[in-house]
PDB file of C-alpha atoms in Angstrom:
ATOM      1  CA  ARG W   1    -178.004   5.494  24.726  1.00 72.00           C
ATOM      2  CA  LYS W   2    -174.761   5.467  22.752  1.00 81.00           C
ATOM      3  CA  GLU W   3    -172.048   3.162  24.068  1.00 90.00           C
ATOM      4  CA  VAL W   4    -169.509   5.996  24.085  1.00 94.00           C
ATOM      5  CA  GLU W   5    -170.692   9.600  24.152  1.00 94.00           C
ATOM      6  CA  GLN W   6    -168.707  12.751  23.533  1.00 95.00           C
ATOM      7  CA  ASP W   7    -169.585  16.374  23.017  1.00 92.00           C
ATOM      8  CA  PRO W   8    -168.767  16.894  19.312  1.00 91.00           C
ATOM      9  CA  GLY W   9    -167.821  20.553  19.847  1.00 90.00           C
ATOM     10  CA  PRO W  10    -166.170  22.302  18.153  1.00 94.00           C
ATOM     11  CA  PHE W  11    -164.108  23.721  20.962  1.00 96.00           C
ATOM     12  CA  ASN W  12    -162.486  26.954  19.769  1.00 97.00           C
ATOM     13  CA  VAL W  13    -159.697  28.065  22.085  1.00 97.00           C
ATOM     14  CA  PRO W  14    -156.768  30.501  21.857  1.00 98.00           C
ATOM     15  CA  GLU W  15    -153.181  29.294  21.896  1.00 98.00           C
ATOM     16  CA  GLY W  16    -151.967  28.683  25.422  1.00 98.00           C
ATOM     17  CA  ALA W  17    -155.404  27.846  26.790  1.00 98.00           C
ATOM     18  CA  THR W  18    -156.242  24.782  28.845  1.00 98.00           C
ATOM     19  CA  VAL W  19    -159.078  22.679  27.475  1.00 97.00           C
ATOM     20  CA  ALA W  20    -160.803  19.581  28.825  1.00 97.00           C
ATOM     21  CA  PHE W  21    -162.886  16.951  27.077  1.00 95.00           C
ATOM     22  CA  ASN W  22    -165.146  14.460  28.782  1.00 95.00           C
ATOM     23  CA  CYS W  23    -166.541  11.184  27.565  1.00 96.00           C
ATOM     24  CA  THR W  24    -169.035   8.741  29.106  1.00 97.00           C
ATOM     25  CA  TYR W  25    -169.334   5.030  28.431  1.00 95.00           C
ATOM     26  CA  SER W  26    -172.170   2.623  29.082  1.00 94.00           C
ATOM     27  CA  ASN W  27    -170.484  -0.763  29.627  1.00 90.00           C
ATOM     28  CA  SER W  28    -169.376  -1.022  33.246  1.00 90.00           C
ATOM     29  CA  ALA W  29    -167.361  -4.165  32.361  1.00 88.00           C
ATOM     30  CA  SER W  30    -165.002  -2.252  30.058  1.00 90.00           C
ATOM     31  CA  GLN W  31    -161.376  -2.589  31.063  1.00 89.00           C
ATOM     32  CA  SER W  32    -159.356  -0.637  28.515  1.00 91.00           C
ATOM     33  CA  PHE W  33    -159.663   3.025  27.655  1.00 94.00           C
ATOM     34  CA  PHE W  34    -157.854   5.197  25.138  1.00 96.00           C
ATOM     35  CA  TRP W  35    -157.759   8.596  23.540  1.00 97.00           C
ATOM     36  CA  TYR W  36    -157.016   8.690  19.821  1.00 97.00           C
ATOM     37  CA  ARG W  37    -156.326  11.756  17.740  1.00 98.00           C
ATOM     38  CA  GLN W  38    -157.572  12.127  14.176  1.00 97.00           C
ATOM     39  CA  ASP W  39    -156.377  14.877  11.889  1.00 96.00           C
ATOM     40  CA  CYS W  40    -158.546  15.991   8.988  1.00 93.00           C
ATOM     41  CA  ARG W  41    -158.726  13.303   6.284  1.00 91.00           C
ATOM     42  CA  LYS W  42    -156.218  11.091   8.113  1.00 95.00           C
ATOM     43  CA  GLU W  43    -156.380   7.869  10.082  1.00 97.00           C
ATOM     44  CA  PRO W  44    -156.854   7.883  13.885  1.00 97.00           C
ATOM     45  CA  LYS W  45    -153.645   7.607  15.864  1.00 97.00           C
ATOM     46  CA  LEU W  46    -153.240   6.586  19.470  1.00 96.00           C
ATOM     47  CA  LEU W  47    -152.692   9.593  21.718  1.00 97.00           C
ATOM     48  CA  MET W  48    -152.597   7.825  25.052  1.00 95.00           C
ATOM     49  CA  SER W  49    -154.013   4.972  27.067  1.00 93.00           C
ATOM     50  CA  VAL W  50    -156.051   5.857  30.151  1.00 94.00           C
ATOM     51  CA  TYR W  51    -155.228   4.172  33.437  1.00 87.00           C
ATOM     52  CA  SER W  52    -157.264   4.027  36.628  1.00 86.00           C
ATOM     53  CA  SER W  53    -154.700   6.060  38.524  1.00 86.00           C
ATOM     54  CA  GLY W  54    -154.662   8.753  35.843  1.00 88.00           C
ATOM     55  CA  ASN W  55    -151.695   9.388  33.605  1.00 92.00           C
ATOM     56  CA  GLU W  56    -149.832  12.277  32.102  1.00 94.00           C
ATOM     57  CA  ASP W  57    -147.832  12.655  28.913  1.00 94.00           C
ATOM     58  CA  GLY W  58    -146.329  16.098  28.597  1.00 96.00           C
ATOM     59  CA  ARG W  59    -149.158  18.596  28.223  1.00 98.00           C
ATOM     60  CA  PHE W  60    -151.803  15.852  28.125  1.00 98.00           C
ATOM     61  CA  THR W  61    -153.474  14.340  31.187  1.00 97.00           C
ATOM     62  CA  ALA W  62    -156.023  11.531  31.077  1.00 97.00           C
ATOM     63  CA  GLN W  63    -158.308  10.543  33.945  1.00 96.00           C
ATOM     64  CA  LEU W  64    -160.691   7.645  34.427  1.00 96.00           C
ATOM     65  CA  ASN W  65    -163.626   7.595  36.821  1.00 94.00           C
ATOM     66  CA  ARG W  66    -164.995   4.046  36.882  1.00 93.00           C
ATOM     67  CA  ALA W  67    -167.764   4.793  39.368  1.00 93.00           C
ATOM     68  CA  SER W  68    -169.235   7.464  37.110  1.00 94.00           C
ATOM     69  CA  GLN W  69    -168.097   5.768  33.910  1.00 95.00           C
ATOM     70  CA  TYR W  70    -166.404   8.778  32.404  1.00 93.00           C
ATOM     71  CA  ILE W  71    -163.019   9.540  30.954  1.00 96.00           C
ATOM     72  CA  SER W  72    -161.416  12.942  30.579  1.00 97.00           C
ATOM     73  CA  LEU W  73    -158.580  14.463  28.598  1.00 98.00           C
ATOM     74  CA  LEU W  74    -156.932  17.700  29.661  1.00 98.00           C
ATOM     75  CA  ILE W  75    -154.678  19.637  27.306  1.00 98.00           C
ATOM     76  CA  ARG W  76    -152.566  22.376  28.825  1.00 98.00           C
ATOM     77  CA  ASP W  77    -150.861  25.210  26.960  1.00 98.00           C
ATOM     78  CA  SER W  78    -152.695  24.464  23.703  1.00 98.00           C
ATOM     79  CA  LYS W  79    -150.692  24.667  20.488  1.00 98.00           C
ATOM     80  CA  LEU W  80    -151.970  25.309  16.975  1.00 98.00           C
ATOM     81  CA  SER W  81    -150.843  21.764  16.152  1.00 98.00           C
ATOM     82  CA  ASP W  82    -153.276  20.362  18.728  1.00 98.00           C
ATOM     83  CA  SER W  83    -156.157  21.200  16.363  1.00 98.00           C
ATOM     84  CA  ALA W  84    -157.737  17.847  15.546  1.00 97.00           C
ATOM     85  CA  THR W  85    -160.603  15.556  16.486  1.00 97.00           C
ATOM     86  CA  TYR W  86    -160.113  13.595  19.705  1.00 97.00           C
ATOM     87  CA  LEU W  87    -161.751  10.182  19.882  1.00 97.00           C
ATOM     88  CA  CYS W  88    -162.684   8.531  23.164  1.00 96.00           C
ATOM     89  CA  VAL W  89    -162.317   4.754  22.846  1.00 95.00           C
ATOM     90  CA  VAL W  90    -163.454   1.924  25.107  1.00 94.00           C
ATOM     91  CA  ASP W  91    -162.946  -1.806  24.732  1.00 90.00           C
ATOM     92  CA  GLY W  92    -165.857  -4.036  23.724  1.00 81.00           C
ATOM     93  CA  SER W  93    -165.517  -7.808  23.728  1.00 61.00           C
ATOM     94  CA  SER W  94    -162.111  -8.848  25.054  1.00 59.00           C
ATOM     95  CA  ASN W  95    -161.613 -12.009  22.954  1.00 64.00           C
ATOM     96  CA  THR W  96    -162.028 -10.122  19.689  1.00 70.00           C
ATOM     97  CA  GLY W  97    -160.246  -6.940  20.704  1.00 81.00           C
ATOM     98  CA  LYS W  98    -163.181  -4.874  19.488  1.00 88.00           C
ATOM     99  CA  LEU W  99    -163.116  -1.208  20.376  1.00 92.00           C
ATOM    100  CA  ILE W 100    -166.021   1.186  20.653  1.00 91.00           C
ATOM    101  CA  PHE W 101    -165.256   4.663  19.302  1.00 93.00           C
ATOM    102  CA  GLY W 102    -166.963   7.851  20.297  1.00 94.00           C
ATOM    103  CA  GLN W 103    -167.861  10.266  17.523  1.00 93.00           C
ATOM    104  CA  GLY W 104    -165.068  12.564  18.537  1.00 95.00           C
ATOM    105  CA  THR W 105    -164.622  16.078  19.891  1.00 96.00           C
ATOM    106  CA  THR W 106    -163.218  18.659  17.513  1.00 96.00           C
ATOM    107  CA  LEU W 107    -160.655  21.118  18.838  1.00 98.00           C
ATOM    108  CA  GLN W 108    -159.641  24.240  16.968  1.00 98.00           C
ATOM    109  CA  VAL W 109    -156.757  26.182  18.481  1.00 98.00           C
ATOM    110  CA  LYS W 110    -156.540  29.736  17.158  1.00 97.00           C
ATOM    111  CA  PRO W 111    -153.567  32.121  17.213  1.00 95.00           C
TER     112      PRO W 111
ATOM    113  CA  SER N   1    -141.690  -2.806  13.945  1.00 87.00           C
ATOM    114  CA  GLN N   2    -145.196  -3.302  12.644  1.00 89.00           C
ATOM    115  CA  THR N   3    -146.622  -1.488   9.654  1.00 93.00           C
ATOM    116  CA  ILE N   4    -150.010  -1.599   7.989  1.00 96.00           C
ATOM    117  CA  HIS N   5    -150.634  -0.812   4.349  1.00 96.00           C
ATOM    118  CA  GLN N   6    -153.809  -0.001   2.489  1.00 97.00           C
ATOM    119  CA  TRP N   7    -154.400   0.636  -1.160  1.00 93.00           C
ATOM    120  CA  PRO N   8    -155.504   2.429  -3.114  1.00 94.00           C
ATOM    121  CA  ALA N   9    -155.395   5.731  -1.229  1.00 95.00           C
ATOM    122  CA  THR N  10    -158.300   7.189  -3.192  1.00 96.00           C
ATOM    123  CA  LEU N  11    -160.845   5.664  -5.495  1.00 97.00           C
ATOM    124  CA  VAL N  12    -163.711   6.999  -7.582  1.00 97.00           C
ATOM    125  CA  GLN N  13    -166.137   4.350  -8.803  1.00 97.00           C
ATOM    126  CA  PRO N  14    -169.490   4.414 -10.609  1.00 98.00           C
ATOM    127  CA  VAL N  15    -172.611   3.030  -8.968  1.00 97.00           C
ATOM    128  CA  GLY N  16    -172.970  -0.672  -9.705  1.00 97.00           C
ATOM    129  CA  SER N  17    -169.253  -1.331 -10.197  1.00 97.00           C
ATOM    130  CA  PRO N  18    -167.310  -3.868  -8.081  1.00 97.00           C
ATOM    131  CA  LEU N  19    -164.885  -2.981  -5.308  1.00 96.00           C
ATOM    132  CA  SER N  20    -161.782  -4.535  -3.855  1.00 96.00           C
ATOM    133  CA  LEU N  21    -159.739  -2.839  -1.133  1.00 97.00           C
ATOM    134  CA  GLU N  22    -156.661  -4.504   0.269  1.00 96.00           C
ATOM    135  CA  CYS N  23    -154.951  -4.269   3.619  1.00 97.00           C
ATOM    136  CA  THR N  24    -151.708  -5.967   4.658  1.00 97.00           C
ATOM    137  CA  VAL N  25    -149.832  -5.976   7.932  1.00 97.00           C
ATOM    138  CA  GLU N  26    -146.105  -6.505   8.383  1.00 96.00           C
ATOM    139  CA  GLY N  27    -144.024  -7.297  11.426  1.00 95.00           C
ATOM    140  CA  THR N  28    -146.547  -9.302  13.409  1.00 93.00           C
ATOM    141  CA  SER N  29    -148.276 -12.655  13.190  1.00 92.00           C
ATOM    142  CA  ASN N  30    -151.828 -13.796  13.886  1.00 93.00           C
ATOM    143  CA  PRO N  31    -153.197 -10.265  14.348  1.00 95.00           C
ATOM    144  CA  ASN N  32    -156.834  -9.383  14.810  1.00 94.00           C
ATOM    145  CA  LEU N  33    -157.892  -7.397  11.743  1.00 96.00           C
ATOM    146  CA  TYR N  34    -160.691  -4.857  11.371  1.00 96.00           C
ATOM    147  CA  TRP N  35    -162.451  -2.898   8.620  1.00 97.00           C
ATOM    148  CA  TYR N  36    -164.118   0.401   9.547  1.00 96.00           C
ATOM    149  CA  ARG N  37    -165.984   2.985   7.533  1.00 95.00           C
ATOM    150  CA  GLN N  38    -166.187   6.659   8.388  1.00 93.00           C
ATOM    151  CA  ALA N  39    -168.807   8.662   6.524  1.00 85.00           C
ATOM    152  CA  ALA N  40    -168.173  12.391   6.104  1.00 79.00           C
ATOM    153  CA  GLY N  41    -168.458  14.125   9.482  1.00 76.00           C
ATOM    154  CA  ARG N  42    -169.379  10.899  11.250  1.00 80.00           C
ATOM    155  CA  GLY N  43    -167.801   8.461  13.661  1.00 85.00           C
ATOM    156  CA  LEU N  44    -166.088   5.167  12.944  1.00 92.00           C
ATOM    157  CA  GLN N  45    -168.386   2.265  12.138  1.00 91.00           C
ATOM    158  CA  LEU N  46    -166.961  -1.249  12.518  1.00 93.00           C
ATOM    159  CA  LEU N  47    -167.841  -3.294   9.423  1.00 95.00           C
ATOM    160  CA  PHE N  48    -165.941  -6.576   9.837  1.00 95.00           C
ATOM    161  CA  TYR N  49    -163.376  -8.145  12.088  1.00 93.00           C
ATOM    162  CA  SER N  50    -161.292 -11.292  11.904  1.00 95.00           C
ATOM    163  CA  VAL N  51    -159.396 -13.207  14.589  1.00 92.00           C
ATOM    164  CA  GLY N  52    -157.810 -15.681  12.157  1.00 93.00           C
ATOM    165  CA  ILE N  53    -157.414 -16.857   8.564  1.00 95.00           C
ATOM    166  CA  GLY N  54    -160.772 -17.485   6.920  1.00 92.00           C
ATOM    167  CA  GLN N  55    -162.675 -16.241   9.973  1.00 94.00           C
ATOM    168  CA  ILE N  56    -164.856 -13.170   9.345  1.00 95.00           C
ATOM    169  CA  SER N  57    -167.464 -11.582  11.593  1.00 92.00           C
ATOM    170  CA  SER N  58    -169.842  -8.994  10.188  1.00 90.00           C
ATOM    171  CA  GLU N  59    -171.070  -6.199  12.400  1.00 86.00           C
ATOM    172  CA  VAL N  60    -173.784  -4.676  10.275  1.00 80.00           C
ATOM    173  CA  PRO N  61    -175.828  -5.936   7.309  1.00 71.00           C
ATOM    174  CA  GLN N  62    -174.651  -4.204   4.197  1.00 79.00           C
ATOM    175  CA  ASN N  63    -173.567  -4.337   0.616  1.00 88.00           C
ATOM    176  CA  LEU N  64    -169.998  -5.343   1.467  1.00 94.00           C
ATOM    177  CA  SER N  65    -168.073  -8.522   2.255  1.00 95.00           C
ATOM    178  CA  ALA N  66    -164.647  -9.264   3.668  1.00 97.00           C
ATOM    179  CA  SER N  67    -162.124 -12.065   3.317  1.00 97.00           C
ATOM    180  CA  ARG N  68    -158.876 -13.040   4.993  1.00 97.00           C
ATOM    181  CA  PRO N  69    -157.019 -15.342   2.615  1.00 96.00           C
ATOM    182  CA  GLN N  70    -153.716 -15.050   4.478  1.00 96.00           C
ATOM    183  CA  ASP N  71    -152.728 -14.328   8.060  1.00 96.00           C
ATOM    184  CA  ARG N  72    -151.792 -10.703   7.408  1.00 96.00           C
ATOM    185  CA  GLN N  73    -154.075  -9.870   4.496  1.00 97.00           C
ATOM    186  CA  PHE N  74    -157.594  -8.499   4.794  1.00 98.00           C
ATOM    187  CA  ILE N  75    -159.749  -7.665   1.783  1.00 97.00           C
ATOM    188  CA  LEU N  76    -162.968  -5.657   1.579  1.00 97.00           C
ATOM    189  CA  SER N  77    -165.177  -6.281  -1.449  1.00 96.00           C
ATOM    190  CA  SER N  78    -168.455  -5.432  -3.070  1.00 96.00           C
ATOM    191  CA  LYS N  79    -170.104  -6.843  -6.178  1.00 95.00           C
ATOM    192  CA  LYS N  80    -172.125  -3.689  -6.881  1.00 96.00           C
ATOM    193  CA  LEU N  81    -171.402  -0.367  -5.214  1.00 96.00           C
ATOM    194  CA  LEU N  82    -174.155   1.945  -3.966  1.00 95.00           C
ATOM    195  CA  LEU N  83    -173.958   5.714  -3.518  1.00 95.00           C
ATOM    196  CA  SER N  84    -174.172   5.131   0.237  1.00 92.00           C
ATOM    197  CA  ASP N  85    -170.925   3.137   0.135  1.00 94.00           C
ATOM    198  CA  SER N  86    -168.947   6.361  -0.226  1.00 94.00           C
ATOM    199  CA  GLY N  87    -166.692   7.047   2.733  1.00 94.00           C
ATOM    200  CA  PHE N  88    -163.298   6.675   4.304  1.00 96.00           C
ATOM    201  CA  TYR N  89    -162.386   2.995   4.739  1.00 97.00           C
ATOM    202  CA  LEU N  90    -159.897   2.172   7.425  1.00 98.00           C
ATOM    203  CA  CYS N  91    -158.166  -1.103   8.148  1.00 98.00           C
ATOM    204  CA  ALA N  92    -156.757  -1.714  11.615  1.00 97.00           C
ATOM    205  CA  TRP N  93    -154.839  -4.423  13.386  1.00 96.00           C
ATOM    206  CA  GLY N  94    -154.513  -5.412  17.006  1.00 93.00           C
ATOM    207  CA  ARG N  95    -152.759  -8.109  19.008  1.00 89.00           C
ATOM    208  CA  GLN N  96    -154.777 -11.070  20.222  1.00 81.00           C
ATOM    209  CA  GLY N  97    -156.017 -10.390  23.731  1.00 74.00           C
ATOM    210  CA  ALA N  98    -154.972  -6.717  23.734  1.00 73.00           C
ATOM    211  CA  GLY N  99    -157.220  -3.707  23.321  1.00 79.00           C
ATOM    212  CA  LEU N 100    -155.087  -1.356  21.227  1.00 89.00           C
ATOM    213  CA  GLN N 101    -155.643  -1.021  17.508  1.00 94.00           C
ATOM    214  CA  PHE N 102    -153.408   0.578  14.905  1.00 96.00           C
ATOM    215  CA  PHE N 103    -154.814   2.010  11.737  1.00 97.00           C
ATOM    216  CA  GLY N 104    -153.697   2.025   8.139  1.00 97.00           C
ATOM    217  CA  PRO N 105    -153.729   5.256   6.111  1.00 97.00           C
ATOM    218  CA  GLY N 106    -157.204   4.538   4.746  1.00 97.00           C
ATOM    219  CA  THR N 107    -158.897   4.550   1.350  1.00 97.00           C
ATOM    220  CA  ARG N 108    -161.180   7.415   0.432  1.00 96.00           C
ATOM    221  CA  LEU N 109    -163.952   5.994  -1.773  1.00 96.00           C
ATOM    222  CA  THR N 110    -166.332   8.140  -3.771  1.00 96.00           C
ATOM    223  CA  VAL N 111    -169.203   6.412  -5.547  1.00 96.00           C
ATOM    224  CA  LEU N 112    -170.780   8.509  -8.302  1.00 96.00           C
TER     225      LEU N 112
END
């Protein structure tokens, strides 16, 4: 079983749609969770951290379910500029700061 | 503020040639440093990480090596490149004890 699993997609949605991505992780001891965004041929960039209580940043909402070991990202009112690959990221060993990256979910927002 | 630099941005090398990729971080001290590779259409694979000068941990056996000669400098090397070494090489830094990592712009390596 992969340490972090995501549906690779692609998710093709029209502008204005709401889309949700899920991710599961295997290490129940993980404490830190993130969503990164990666544009084509660019480096990953932090989109948002994921907190136990859930958190929102504009059109983006992240949720964490520790009991089921899954993380979600909801994007409302999709824009063309949201087209990218979204990486689910979970911490590994705390003293080294290692992160475990999912393979990513590709989103294509169409006009 | 902190910035991370990588060079070169792109590189085309023949099989069997040596490699040296450099990464430097500014605006922070004693960072954790990481080298990743991303093959075309694939996820990020952690190659090496370092928690201090001269300290290198290797994640996977391979044709590459890493060094950290200074606190904010991380170098990825190979003596003889293989075709399978082609990919997008990303350097990242993170604070000691914190989970977040920040990536450099990457080097796109093509081995012919």
